[in-house]
XYZ file of C-alpha atoms in Angstrom:
602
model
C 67.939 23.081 -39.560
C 69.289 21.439 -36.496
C 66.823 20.129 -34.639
C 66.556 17.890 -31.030
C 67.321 14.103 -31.605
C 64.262 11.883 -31.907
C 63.496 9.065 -33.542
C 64.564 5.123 -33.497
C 67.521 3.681 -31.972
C 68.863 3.396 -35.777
C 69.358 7.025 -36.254
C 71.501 7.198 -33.001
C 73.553 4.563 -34.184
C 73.875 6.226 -37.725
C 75.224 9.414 -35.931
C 77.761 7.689 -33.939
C 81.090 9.022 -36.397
C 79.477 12.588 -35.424
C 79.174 12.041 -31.756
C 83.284 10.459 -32.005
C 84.060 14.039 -34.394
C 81.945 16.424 -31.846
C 83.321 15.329 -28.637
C 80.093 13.052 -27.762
C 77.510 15.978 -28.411
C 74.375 15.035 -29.358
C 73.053 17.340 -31.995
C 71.077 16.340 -34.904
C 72.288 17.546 -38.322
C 70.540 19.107 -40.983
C 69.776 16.308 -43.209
C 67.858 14.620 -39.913
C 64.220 14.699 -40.462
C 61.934 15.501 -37.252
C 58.116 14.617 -37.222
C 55.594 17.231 -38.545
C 52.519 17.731 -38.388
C 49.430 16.476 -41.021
C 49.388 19.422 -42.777
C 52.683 19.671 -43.420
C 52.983 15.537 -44.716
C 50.159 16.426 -46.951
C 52.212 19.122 -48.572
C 55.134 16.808 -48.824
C 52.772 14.629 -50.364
C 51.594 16.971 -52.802
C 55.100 18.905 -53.571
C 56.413 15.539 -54.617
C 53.881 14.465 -57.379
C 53.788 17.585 -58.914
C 57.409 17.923 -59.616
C 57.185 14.672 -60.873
C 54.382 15.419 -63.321
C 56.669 18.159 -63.963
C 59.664 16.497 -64.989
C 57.471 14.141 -66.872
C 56.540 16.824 -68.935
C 59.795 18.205 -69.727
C 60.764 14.499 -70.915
C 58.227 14.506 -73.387
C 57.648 17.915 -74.577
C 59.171 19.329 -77.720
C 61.251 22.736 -77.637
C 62.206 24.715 -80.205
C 64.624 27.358 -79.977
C 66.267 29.011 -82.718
C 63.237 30.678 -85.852
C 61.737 29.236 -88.556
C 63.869 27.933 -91.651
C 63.281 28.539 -95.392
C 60.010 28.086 -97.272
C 60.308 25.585 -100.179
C 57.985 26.424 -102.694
C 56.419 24.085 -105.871
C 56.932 20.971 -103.703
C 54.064 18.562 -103.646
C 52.942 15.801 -101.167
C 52.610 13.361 -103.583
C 56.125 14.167 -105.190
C 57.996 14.260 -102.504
C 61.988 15.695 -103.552
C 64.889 17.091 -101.952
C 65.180 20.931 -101.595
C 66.999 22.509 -104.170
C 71.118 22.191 -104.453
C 71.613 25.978 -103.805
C 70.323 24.687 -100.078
C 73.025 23.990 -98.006
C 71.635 20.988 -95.385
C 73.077 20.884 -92.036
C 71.307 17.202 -90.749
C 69.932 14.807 -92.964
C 66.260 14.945 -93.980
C 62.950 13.467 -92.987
C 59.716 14.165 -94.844
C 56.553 13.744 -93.284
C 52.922 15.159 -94.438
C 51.466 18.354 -92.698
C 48.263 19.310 -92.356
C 47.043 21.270 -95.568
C 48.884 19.036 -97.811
C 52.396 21.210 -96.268
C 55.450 19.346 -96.034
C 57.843 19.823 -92.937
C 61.511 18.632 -92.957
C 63.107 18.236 -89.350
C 66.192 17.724 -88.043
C 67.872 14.646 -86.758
C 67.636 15.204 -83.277
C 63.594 15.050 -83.135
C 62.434 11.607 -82.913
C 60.018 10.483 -85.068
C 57.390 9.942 -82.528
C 57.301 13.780 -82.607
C 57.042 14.418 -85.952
C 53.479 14.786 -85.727
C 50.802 17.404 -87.162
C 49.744 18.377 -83.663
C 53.933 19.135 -83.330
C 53.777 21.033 -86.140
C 50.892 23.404 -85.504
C 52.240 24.099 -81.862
C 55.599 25.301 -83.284
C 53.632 27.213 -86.241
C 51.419 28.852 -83.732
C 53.960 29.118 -81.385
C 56.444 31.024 -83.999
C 53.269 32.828 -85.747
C 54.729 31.577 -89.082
C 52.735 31.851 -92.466
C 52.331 28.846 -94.522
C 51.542 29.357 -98.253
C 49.252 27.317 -99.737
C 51.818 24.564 -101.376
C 55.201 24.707 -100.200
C 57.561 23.042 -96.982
C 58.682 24.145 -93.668
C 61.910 23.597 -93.208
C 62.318 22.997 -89.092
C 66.296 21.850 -89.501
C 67.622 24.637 -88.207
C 65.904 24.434 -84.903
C 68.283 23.106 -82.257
C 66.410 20.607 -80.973
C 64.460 19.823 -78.779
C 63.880 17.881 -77.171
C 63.957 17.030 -73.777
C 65.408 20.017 -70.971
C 67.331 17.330 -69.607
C 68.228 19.024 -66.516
C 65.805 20.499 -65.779
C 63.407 17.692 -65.925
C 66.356 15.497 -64.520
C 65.972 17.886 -61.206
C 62.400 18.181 -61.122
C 62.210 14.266 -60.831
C 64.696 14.168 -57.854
C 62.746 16.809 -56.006
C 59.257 14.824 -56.440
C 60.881 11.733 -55.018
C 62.848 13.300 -52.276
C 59.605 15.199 -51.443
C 57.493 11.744 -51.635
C 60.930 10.098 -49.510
C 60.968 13.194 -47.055
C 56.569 12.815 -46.534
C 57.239 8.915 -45.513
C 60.278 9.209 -43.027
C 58.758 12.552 -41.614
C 55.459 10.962 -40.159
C 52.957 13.228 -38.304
C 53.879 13.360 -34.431
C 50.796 12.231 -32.559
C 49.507 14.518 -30.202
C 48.832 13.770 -26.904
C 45.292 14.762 -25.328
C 47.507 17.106 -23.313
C 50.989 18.990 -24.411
C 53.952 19.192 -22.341
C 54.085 22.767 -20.844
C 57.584 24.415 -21.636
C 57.956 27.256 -20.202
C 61.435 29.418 -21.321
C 62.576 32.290 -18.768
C 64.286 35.042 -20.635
C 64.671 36.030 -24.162
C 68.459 36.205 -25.166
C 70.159 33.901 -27.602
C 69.786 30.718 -25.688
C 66.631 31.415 -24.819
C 65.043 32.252 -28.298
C 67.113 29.603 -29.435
C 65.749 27.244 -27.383
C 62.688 28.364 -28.615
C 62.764 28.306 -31.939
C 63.839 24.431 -31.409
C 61.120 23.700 -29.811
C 58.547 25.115 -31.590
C 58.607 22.084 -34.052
C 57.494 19.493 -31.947
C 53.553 19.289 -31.838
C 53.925 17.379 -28.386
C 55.269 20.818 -26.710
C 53.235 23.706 -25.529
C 56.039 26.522 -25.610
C 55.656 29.751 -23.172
C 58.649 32.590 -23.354
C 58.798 34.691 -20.234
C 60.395 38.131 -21.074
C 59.450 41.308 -20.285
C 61.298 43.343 -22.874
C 59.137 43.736 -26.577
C 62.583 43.183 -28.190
C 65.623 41.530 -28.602
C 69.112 43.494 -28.202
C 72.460 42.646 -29.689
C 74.538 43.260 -26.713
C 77.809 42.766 -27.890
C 77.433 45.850 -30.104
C 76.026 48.054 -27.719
C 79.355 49.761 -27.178
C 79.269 51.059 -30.176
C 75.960 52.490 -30.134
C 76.773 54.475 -26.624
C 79.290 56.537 -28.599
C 77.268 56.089 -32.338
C 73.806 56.040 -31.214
C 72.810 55.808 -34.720
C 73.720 52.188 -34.731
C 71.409 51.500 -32.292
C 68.623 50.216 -34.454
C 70.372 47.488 -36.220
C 70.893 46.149 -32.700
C 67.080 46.070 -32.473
C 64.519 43.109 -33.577
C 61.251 42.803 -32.462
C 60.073 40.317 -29.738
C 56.958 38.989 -31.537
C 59.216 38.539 -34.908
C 61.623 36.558 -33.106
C 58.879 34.295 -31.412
C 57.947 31.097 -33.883
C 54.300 30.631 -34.679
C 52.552 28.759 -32.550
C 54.460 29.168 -29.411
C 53.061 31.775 -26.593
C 54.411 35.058 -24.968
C 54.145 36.254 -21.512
C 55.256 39.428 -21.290
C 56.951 39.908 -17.671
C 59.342 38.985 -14.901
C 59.668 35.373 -13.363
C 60.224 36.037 -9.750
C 60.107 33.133 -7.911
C 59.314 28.822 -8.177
C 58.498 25.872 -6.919
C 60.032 22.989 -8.404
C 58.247 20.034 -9.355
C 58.060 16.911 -6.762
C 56.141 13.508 -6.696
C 55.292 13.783 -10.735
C 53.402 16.671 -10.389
C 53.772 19.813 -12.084
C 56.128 22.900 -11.080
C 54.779 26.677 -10.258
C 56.503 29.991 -11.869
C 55.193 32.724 -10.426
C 55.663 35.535 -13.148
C 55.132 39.613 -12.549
C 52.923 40.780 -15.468
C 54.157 44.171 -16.746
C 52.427 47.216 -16.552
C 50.026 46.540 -19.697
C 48.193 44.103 -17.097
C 46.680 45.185 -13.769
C 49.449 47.103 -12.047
C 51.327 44.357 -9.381
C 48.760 41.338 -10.584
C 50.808 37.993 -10.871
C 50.233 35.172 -12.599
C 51.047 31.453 -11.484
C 52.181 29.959 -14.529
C 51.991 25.710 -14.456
C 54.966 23.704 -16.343
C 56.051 20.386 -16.613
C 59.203 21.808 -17.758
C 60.995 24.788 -16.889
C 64.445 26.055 -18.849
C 66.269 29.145 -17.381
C 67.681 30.980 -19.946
C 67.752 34.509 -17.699
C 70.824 35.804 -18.451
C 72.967 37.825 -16.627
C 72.963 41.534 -15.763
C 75.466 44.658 -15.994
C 75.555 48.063 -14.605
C 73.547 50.486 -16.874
C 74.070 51.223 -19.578
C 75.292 48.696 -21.038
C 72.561 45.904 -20.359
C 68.856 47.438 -20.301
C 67.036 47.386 -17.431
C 63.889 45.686 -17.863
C 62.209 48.079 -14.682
C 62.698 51.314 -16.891
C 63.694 49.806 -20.564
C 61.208 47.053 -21.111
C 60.064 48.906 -24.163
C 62.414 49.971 -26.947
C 61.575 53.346 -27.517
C 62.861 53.609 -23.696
C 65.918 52.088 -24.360
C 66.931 53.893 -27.449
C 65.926 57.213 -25.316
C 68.236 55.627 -22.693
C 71.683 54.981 -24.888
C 71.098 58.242 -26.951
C 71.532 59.866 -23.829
C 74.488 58.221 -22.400
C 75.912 59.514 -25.903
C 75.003 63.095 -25.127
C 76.778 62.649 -21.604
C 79.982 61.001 -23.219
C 79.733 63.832 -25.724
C 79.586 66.790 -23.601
C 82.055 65.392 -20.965
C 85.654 66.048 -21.067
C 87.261 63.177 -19.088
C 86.225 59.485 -18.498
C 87.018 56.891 -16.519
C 86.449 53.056 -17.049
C 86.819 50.666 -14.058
C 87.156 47.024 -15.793
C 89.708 45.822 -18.307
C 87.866 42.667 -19.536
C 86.570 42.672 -22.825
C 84.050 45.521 -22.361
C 85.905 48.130 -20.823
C 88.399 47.799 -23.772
C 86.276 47.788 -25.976
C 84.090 51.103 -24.524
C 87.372 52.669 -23.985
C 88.558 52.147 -27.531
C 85.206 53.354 -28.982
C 85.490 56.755 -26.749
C 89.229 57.406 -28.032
C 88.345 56.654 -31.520
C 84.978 59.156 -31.612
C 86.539 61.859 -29.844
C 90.676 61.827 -29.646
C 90.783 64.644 -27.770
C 88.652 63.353 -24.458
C 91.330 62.285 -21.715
C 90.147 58.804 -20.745
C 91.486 56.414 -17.810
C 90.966 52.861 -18.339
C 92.005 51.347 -14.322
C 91.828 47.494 -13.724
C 93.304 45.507 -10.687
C 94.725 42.777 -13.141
C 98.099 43.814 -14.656
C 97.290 43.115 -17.966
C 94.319 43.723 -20.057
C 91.640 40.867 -21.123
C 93.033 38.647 -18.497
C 92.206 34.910 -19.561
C 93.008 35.533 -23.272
C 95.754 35.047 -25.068
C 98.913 37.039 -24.277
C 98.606 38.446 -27.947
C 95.028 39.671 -27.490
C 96.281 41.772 -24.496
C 99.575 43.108 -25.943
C 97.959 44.076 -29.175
C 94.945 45.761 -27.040
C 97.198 47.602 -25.002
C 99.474 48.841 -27.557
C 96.536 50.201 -29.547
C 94.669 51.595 -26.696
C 98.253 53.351 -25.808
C 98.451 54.552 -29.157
C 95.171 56.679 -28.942
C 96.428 58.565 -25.866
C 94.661 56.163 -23.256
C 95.921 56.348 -19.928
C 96.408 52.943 -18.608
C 96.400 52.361 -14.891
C 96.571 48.516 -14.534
C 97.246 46.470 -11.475
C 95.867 49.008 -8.921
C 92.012 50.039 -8.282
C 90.041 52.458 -6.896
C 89.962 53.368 -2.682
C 88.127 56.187 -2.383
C 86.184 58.957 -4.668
C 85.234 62.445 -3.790
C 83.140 65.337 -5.346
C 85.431 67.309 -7.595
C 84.324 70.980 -8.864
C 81.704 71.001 -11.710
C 80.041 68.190 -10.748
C 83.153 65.972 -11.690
C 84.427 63.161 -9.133
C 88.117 62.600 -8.058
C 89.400 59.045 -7.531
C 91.792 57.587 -5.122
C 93.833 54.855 -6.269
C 96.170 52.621 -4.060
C 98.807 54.258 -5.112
C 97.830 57.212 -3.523
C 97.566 58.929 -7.545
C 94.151 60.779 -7.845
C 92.546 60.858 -11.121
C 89.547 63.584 -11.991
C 86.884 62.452 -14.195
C 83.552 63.593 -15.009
C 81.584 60.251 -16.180
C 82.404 56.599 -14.683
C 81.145 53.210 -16.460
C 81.540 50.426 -14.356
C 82.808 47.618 -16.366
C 84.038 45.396 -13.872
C 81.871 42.159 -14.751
C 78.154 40.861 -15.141
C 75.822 39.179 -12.114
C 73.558 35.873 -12.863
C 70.091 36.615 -13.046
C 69.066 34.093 -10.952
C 66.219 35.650 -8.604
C 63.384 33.132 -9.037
C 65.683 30.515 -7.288
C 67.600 33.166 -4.343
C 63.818 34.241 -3.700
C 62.636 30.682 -3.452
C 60.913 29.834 -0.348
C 62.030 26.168 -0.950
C 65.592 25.459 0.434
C 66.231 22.633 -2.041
C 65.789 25.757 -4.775
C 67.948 28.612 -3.412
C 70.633 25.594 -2.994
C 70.664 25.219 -6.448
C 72.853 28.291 -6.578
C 76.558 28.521 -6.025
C 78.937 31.481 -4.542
C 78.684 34.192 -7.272
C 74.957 34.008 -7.487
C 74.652 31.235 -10.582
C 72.935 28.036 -11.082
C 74.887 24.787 -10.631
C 74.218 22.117 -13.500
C 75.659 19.219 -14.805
C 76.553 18.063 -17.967
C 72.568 17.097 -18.768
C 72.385 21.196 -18.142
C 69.933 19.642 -15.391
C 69.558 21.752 -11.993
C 67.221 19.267 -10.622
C 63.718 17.176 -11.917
C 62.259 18.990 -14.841
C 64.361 22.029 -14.712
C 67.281 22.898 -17.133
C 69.051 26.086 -17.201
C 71.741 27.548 -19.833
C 73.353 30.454 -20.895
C 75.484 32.818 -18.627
C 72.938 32.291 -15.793
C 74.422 28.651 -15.408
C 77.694 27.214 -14.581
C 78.477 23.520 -14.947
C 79.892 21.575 -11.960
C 81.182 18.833 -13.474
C 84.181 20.334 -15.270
C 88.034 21.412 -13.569
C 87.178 24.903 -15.662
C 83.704 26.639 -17.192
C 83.321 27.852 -20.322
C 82.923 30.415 -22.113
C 80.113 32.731 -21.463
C 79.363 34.304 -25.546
C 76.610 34.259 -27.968
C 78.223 30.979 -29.514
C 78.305 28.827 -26.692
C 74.265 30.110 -25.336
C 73.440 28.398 -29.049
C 75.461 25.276 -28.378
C 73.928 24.981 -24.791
C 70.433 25.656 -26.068
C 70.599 22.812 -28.123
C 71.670 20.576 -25.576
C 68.765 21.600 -23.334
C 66.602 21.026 -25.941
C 67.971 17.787 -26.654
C 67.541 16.994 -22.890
C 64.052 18.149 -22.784
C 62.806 16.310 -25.738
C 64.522 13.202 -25.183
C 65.907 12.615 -21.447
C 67.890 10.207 -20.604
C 68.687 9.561 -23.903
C 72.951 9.951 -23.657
C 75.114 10.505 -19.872
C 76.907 13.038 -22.176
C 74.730 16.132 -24.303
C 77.145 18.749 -24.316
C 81.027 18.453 -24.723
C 84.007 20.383 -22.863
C 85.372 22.797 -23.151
C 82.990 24.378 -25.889
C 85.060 26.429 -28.244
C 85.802 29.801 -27.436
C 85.039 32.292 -30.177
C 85.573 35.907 -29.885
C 86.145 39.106 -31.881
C 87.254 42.158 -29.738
C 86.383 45.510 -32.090
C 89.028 48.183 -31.276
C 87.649 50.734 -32.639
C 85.754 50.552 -36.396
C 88.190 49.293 -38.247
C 90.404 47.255 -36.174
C 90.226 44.440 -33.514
C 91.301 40.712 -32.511
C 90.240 37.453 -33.117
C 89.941 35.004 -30.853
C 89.801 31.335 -31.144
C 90.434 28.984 -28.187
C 94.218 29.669 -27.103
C 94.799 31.481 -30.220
C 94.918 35.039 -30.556
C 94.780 36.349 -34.279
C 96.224 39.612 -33.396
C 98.759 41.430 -35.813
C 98.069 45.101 -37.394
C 97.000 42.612 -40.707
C 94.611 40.921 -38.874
C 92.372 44.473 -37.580
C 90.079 45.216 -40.705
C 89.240 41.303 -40.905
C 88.644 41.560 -37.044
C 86.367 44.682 -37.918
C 84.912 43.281 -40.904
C 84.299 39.092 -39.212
C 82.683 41.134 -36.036
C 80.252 43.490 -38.041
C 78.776 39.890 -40.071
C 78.290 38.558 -36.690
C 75.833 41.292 -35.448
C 74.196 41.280 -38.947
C 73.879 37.581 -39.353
C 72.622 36.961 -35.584
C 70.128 39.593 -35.396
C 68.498 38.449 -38.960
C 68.962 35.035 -37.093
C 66.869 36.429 -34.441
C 64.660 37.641 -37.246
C 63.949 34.019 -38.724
C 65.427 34.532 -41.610
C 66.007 31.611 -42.763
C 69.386 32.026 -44.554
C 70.879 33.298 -41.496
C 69.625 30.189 -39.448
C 70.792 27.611 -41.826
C 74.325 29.586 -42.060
C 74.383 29.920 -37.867
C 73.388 26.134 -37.808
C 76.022 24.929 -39.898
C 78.714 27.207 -37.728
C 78.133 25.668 -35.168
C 78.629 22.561 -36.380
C 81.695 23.662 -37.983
C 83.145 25.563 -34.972
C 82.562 22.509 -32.948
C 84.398 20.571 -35.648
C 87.145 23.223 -35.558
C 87.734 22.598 -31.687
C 87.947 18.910 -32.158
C 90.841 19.509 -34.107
C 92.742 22.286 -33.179
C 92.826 20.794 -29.694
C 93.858 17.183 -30.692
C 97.048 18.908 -32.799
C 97.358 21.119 -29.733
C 97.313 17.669 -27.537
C 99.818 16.068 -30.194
C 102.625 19.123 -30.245
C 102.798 18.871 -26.197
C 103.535 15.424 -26.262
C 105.633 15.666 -28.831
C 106.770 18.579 -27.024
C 107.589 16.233 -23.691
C 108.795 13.411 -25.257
C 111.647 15.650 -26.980
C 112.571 17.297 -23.107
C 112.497 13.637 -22.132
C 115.041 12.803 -24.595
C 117.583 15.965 -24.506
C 117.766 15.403 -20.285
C 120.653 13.610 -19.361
C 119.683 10.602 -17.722
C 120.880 9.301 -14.479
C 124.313 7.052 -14.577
């Protein structure tokens, strides 16, 4: 798998065609070896000779595969004749004597080093084959043997690539004391990060997280109006931790950043399976922020009340029963989640009156103008009442418990349950609570962490995901599960090596997205293209459900779905390179043509 960049200058150089194809990112490929540890050079060691004794084997050993030939009777060793004529003979003949004073023809294709006694007596015993007293084998017929070639052919290569693999991959010696890592919050980039980590022997690895699993969060839409689908959202915390690396199960609160070479402080709330209130002051020589961001309930838990699963599946099966038993809804938001809640709730139940309102005039503002029109047409098309470009003024208490809302327009719109979809907030409390001025600095207008292109906030702390925004770019990127990987590697890369490159991360990162609309339709999204068209829904549908499945069994550890999710993004970033270089070349080509058709000046 991918892992962080270390080794000799050489490799750096040797990756120098992938930094120019990547945009300057520094990720290490697959076929990159990293340092293990004894144990596993050993087995590297080991692995390698056997398959070589293996495929030594299959060289030399004789196979038989087809049954016994005829029996030739009245034939003598010491008057050794042909077979009668009635015998037809597919391969010349060879004689040799047997043991018992038996004769054994075989075919060409044996050599004659094999044309042995002890050869014989294998295949005899092997076949269970009764030999008279006088009389000949004839072995002809048996497609020969020899040699599996292939097989023994692959065997060989494994040995030595295994023996190749043990030398290049060196144990990592371990220093009398391991770097303290210490990850706050378990999302994609932060379990990422982790699982990257976890390979170097130099690194002691601490997750902070209160939750005791992992939720797919771009499919909990679908699970507030199908709460049956909630549990392939699901995978457990302690699956989705590597071996070796530690778990401290609560809420990072507040820092103090590292100074003069000395270690940094993250004071962490234990949850309630330690002394109620009890804190713990947790000591790191480097910290990554991976925290996430937060969105009105329910559609990101809330660790206070949800930091165990069987509260949070209690939780979303009864926002179901309220969406159920309701007969109107209104969604304030039309980004990418309020479509997407609002197309779930027309699909399930057609005859619910829903309002979606939003103060942009179109929907999924920032996408591509075919995202929105095909979003609103569908949307439209299930009887969804669209108020766009206006919000919400005032709400009263309607009868029955429902609410009225006042828009600018003056219209007033009853509903009985609201979601708030109008956009998520930064986790970033350990650096607003901060007593340390240089800390809560660190933060920008809307509450998230300023970094740079190192994903650096300042000494010895890194931060990623949608908790972060970078500084150093005229636009951010994308905030989705694809670009959290990408940035997790480049924090890793930056905490494993520092220093190494002025450049780990390239911009913009791709931007990847599938919109569901509904089950069996959505839109594809990839960068300034919109894949859009009524052709283009069941792929959406189908592309979007392999992403949940893949990522959680990434989660998981499977390790199919890691080497398939490591590849992507190596592919995706590949993809970006190029579609924006032949985006690049059609505007100039583009202005070069106005150029030409304006009349120039006489």
């Amino acid at each position: 798998f991918v892992r962080p960049m270390v080794g000799a200058d050489s490799m750096s150089n040797n990756l120098q065609p992938l930094n120019r194809l990547y945009g300057s990112v520094q990720l290490q490929p697959p076929w990159c070896p990293t340092p293990r540890s004894a144990v596993g050079s050993a087995g590297l060691m080991v692995a390698g000779v056997l398959m070589l004794l293996l495929g030594a084997l299959l060289f030399t050993a004789p196979h038989f595969s087809t049954t016994a030939g005829t029996l030739y009777h009245d034939v003598h060793p010491s008057n050794v004749q042909p077979p009668p004529r009635s015998t037809t003979l597919l391969n010349p003949v060879a004689f040799t004597t047997a043991p018992s004073g038996h004769l054994v023809r075989y075919p060409r294709a044996v050599p004659p080093w094999h044309r042995t006694a002890s050869t014989t007596l294998q295949y005899l015993n092997h076949k269970a084959v009764a030999v008279p007293a006088s009389g000949a084998l004839d072995l002809s017929s048996a497609s020969a043997a020899a040699p599996n070639w292939l097989v023994a052919l692959l065997a060989i290569v494994l040995g030595a690539l295994g023996l190749v693999l043990r030398k290049v991959t060196r144990p990592t010696a371990v220093s009398a004391r391991r770097r303290r890592v210490v990850i706050v919050g378990g999302g994609f980039s932060g379990l990422a990060a982790t699982r990257l980590l976890s390979v170097h022997p130099s690194l002691e690895v601490t997750l902070v997280e209160p939750k005791d699993y992992f939720e797919y969060t771009p499919g909990i839409l679908r699970a507030l109006v199908r709460p049956e689908v909630i549990d392939r959202l699901h995978a457990p915390l302690k699956a989705a931790i590597p071996r070796g690396c530690k778990w401290l199960r609560g809420t990072a609160l507040n820092l103090d950043r590292p100074q003069g070479g000395n270690s940094g402080t993250l004071m962490v709330q234990l949850n309630s399976v330690q002394p109620s209130g009890s804190l713990k002051a947790v000591p790191f020589d480097h910290l990554l922020v991976c925290a996430g961001s937060s969105y009105a309930p329910p559609i990101r838990p809330d660790p206070a009340k949800e930091a165990h699963r069987t509260n949070r599946v209690e939780s979303v099966r009864a926002f179901a029963q309220t969406i159920a038993q309701a007969q109107s809804i209104i969604l304030l938001g039309g980004g990418i989640v309020g479509v997407e809640l609002a197309a779930e709730v027309a699909e399930a139940y057609p005859n619910k009156r829903v309002t979606l309102i939003s103060r942009s005039s179109t929907l999924l503002r920032g996408l591509p103008d075919g995202a929105s029109i095909r979003a609103a047409k569908w949307l439209q098309s299930r009887g969804v009442q669209l108020e766009l470009g206006s919000s919400v003024v005032d709400v009263h208490d309607g009868q029955d418990g429902s609410k009225k809302y006042v828009l600018e327009s003056g219209q007033v719109i009853e509903a009985d349950v609201e979601f708030d979809c109008t956009g998520s907030r930064a986790c970033s409390r350990i650096f607003s609570a901060a007593a340390d001025t240089a800390v809560s600095s660190a933060l920008d207008g809307r509450g998230e962490v300023q970094i740079d292109s190192t994903m650096t906030v300042f000494d010895k702390v890194t931060a990623v995901g949608d908790v972060a925004v970078r500084t150093d770019v005229p636009f951010p990127d994308p905030k989705t599960a694809v670009t959290a990987d990408l940035g997790a590697r480049a924090a890793v890369r930056a905490i494993v090596d520092p220093g190494r490159s002025p450049t780990l991360l390239p911009h913009p990162l791709p931007r990847v997205m599938c919109i569901s609309l509904g089950r069996w339709s959505g839109v594809i999204v990839f960068n300034d293209i919109a894949f859009s068209s009524a052709l283009w829904g069941p792929v959406a549908a189908v592309v979007k459900r392999y992403i949940e499945w893949s990522k959680v069994l990434e989660v998981k550890q499977v390790w199919a779905a890691k080497l398939v999710w490591t590849w992507t993004d190596h592919l995706l970033l590949l993809l970006n390179r190029v579609q924006r270089w032949v985006w690049g070349m059609k505007w100039r080509f583009w202005r070069s043509k106005q150029d030409r058709t304006q009349p120039q000046p006489v």
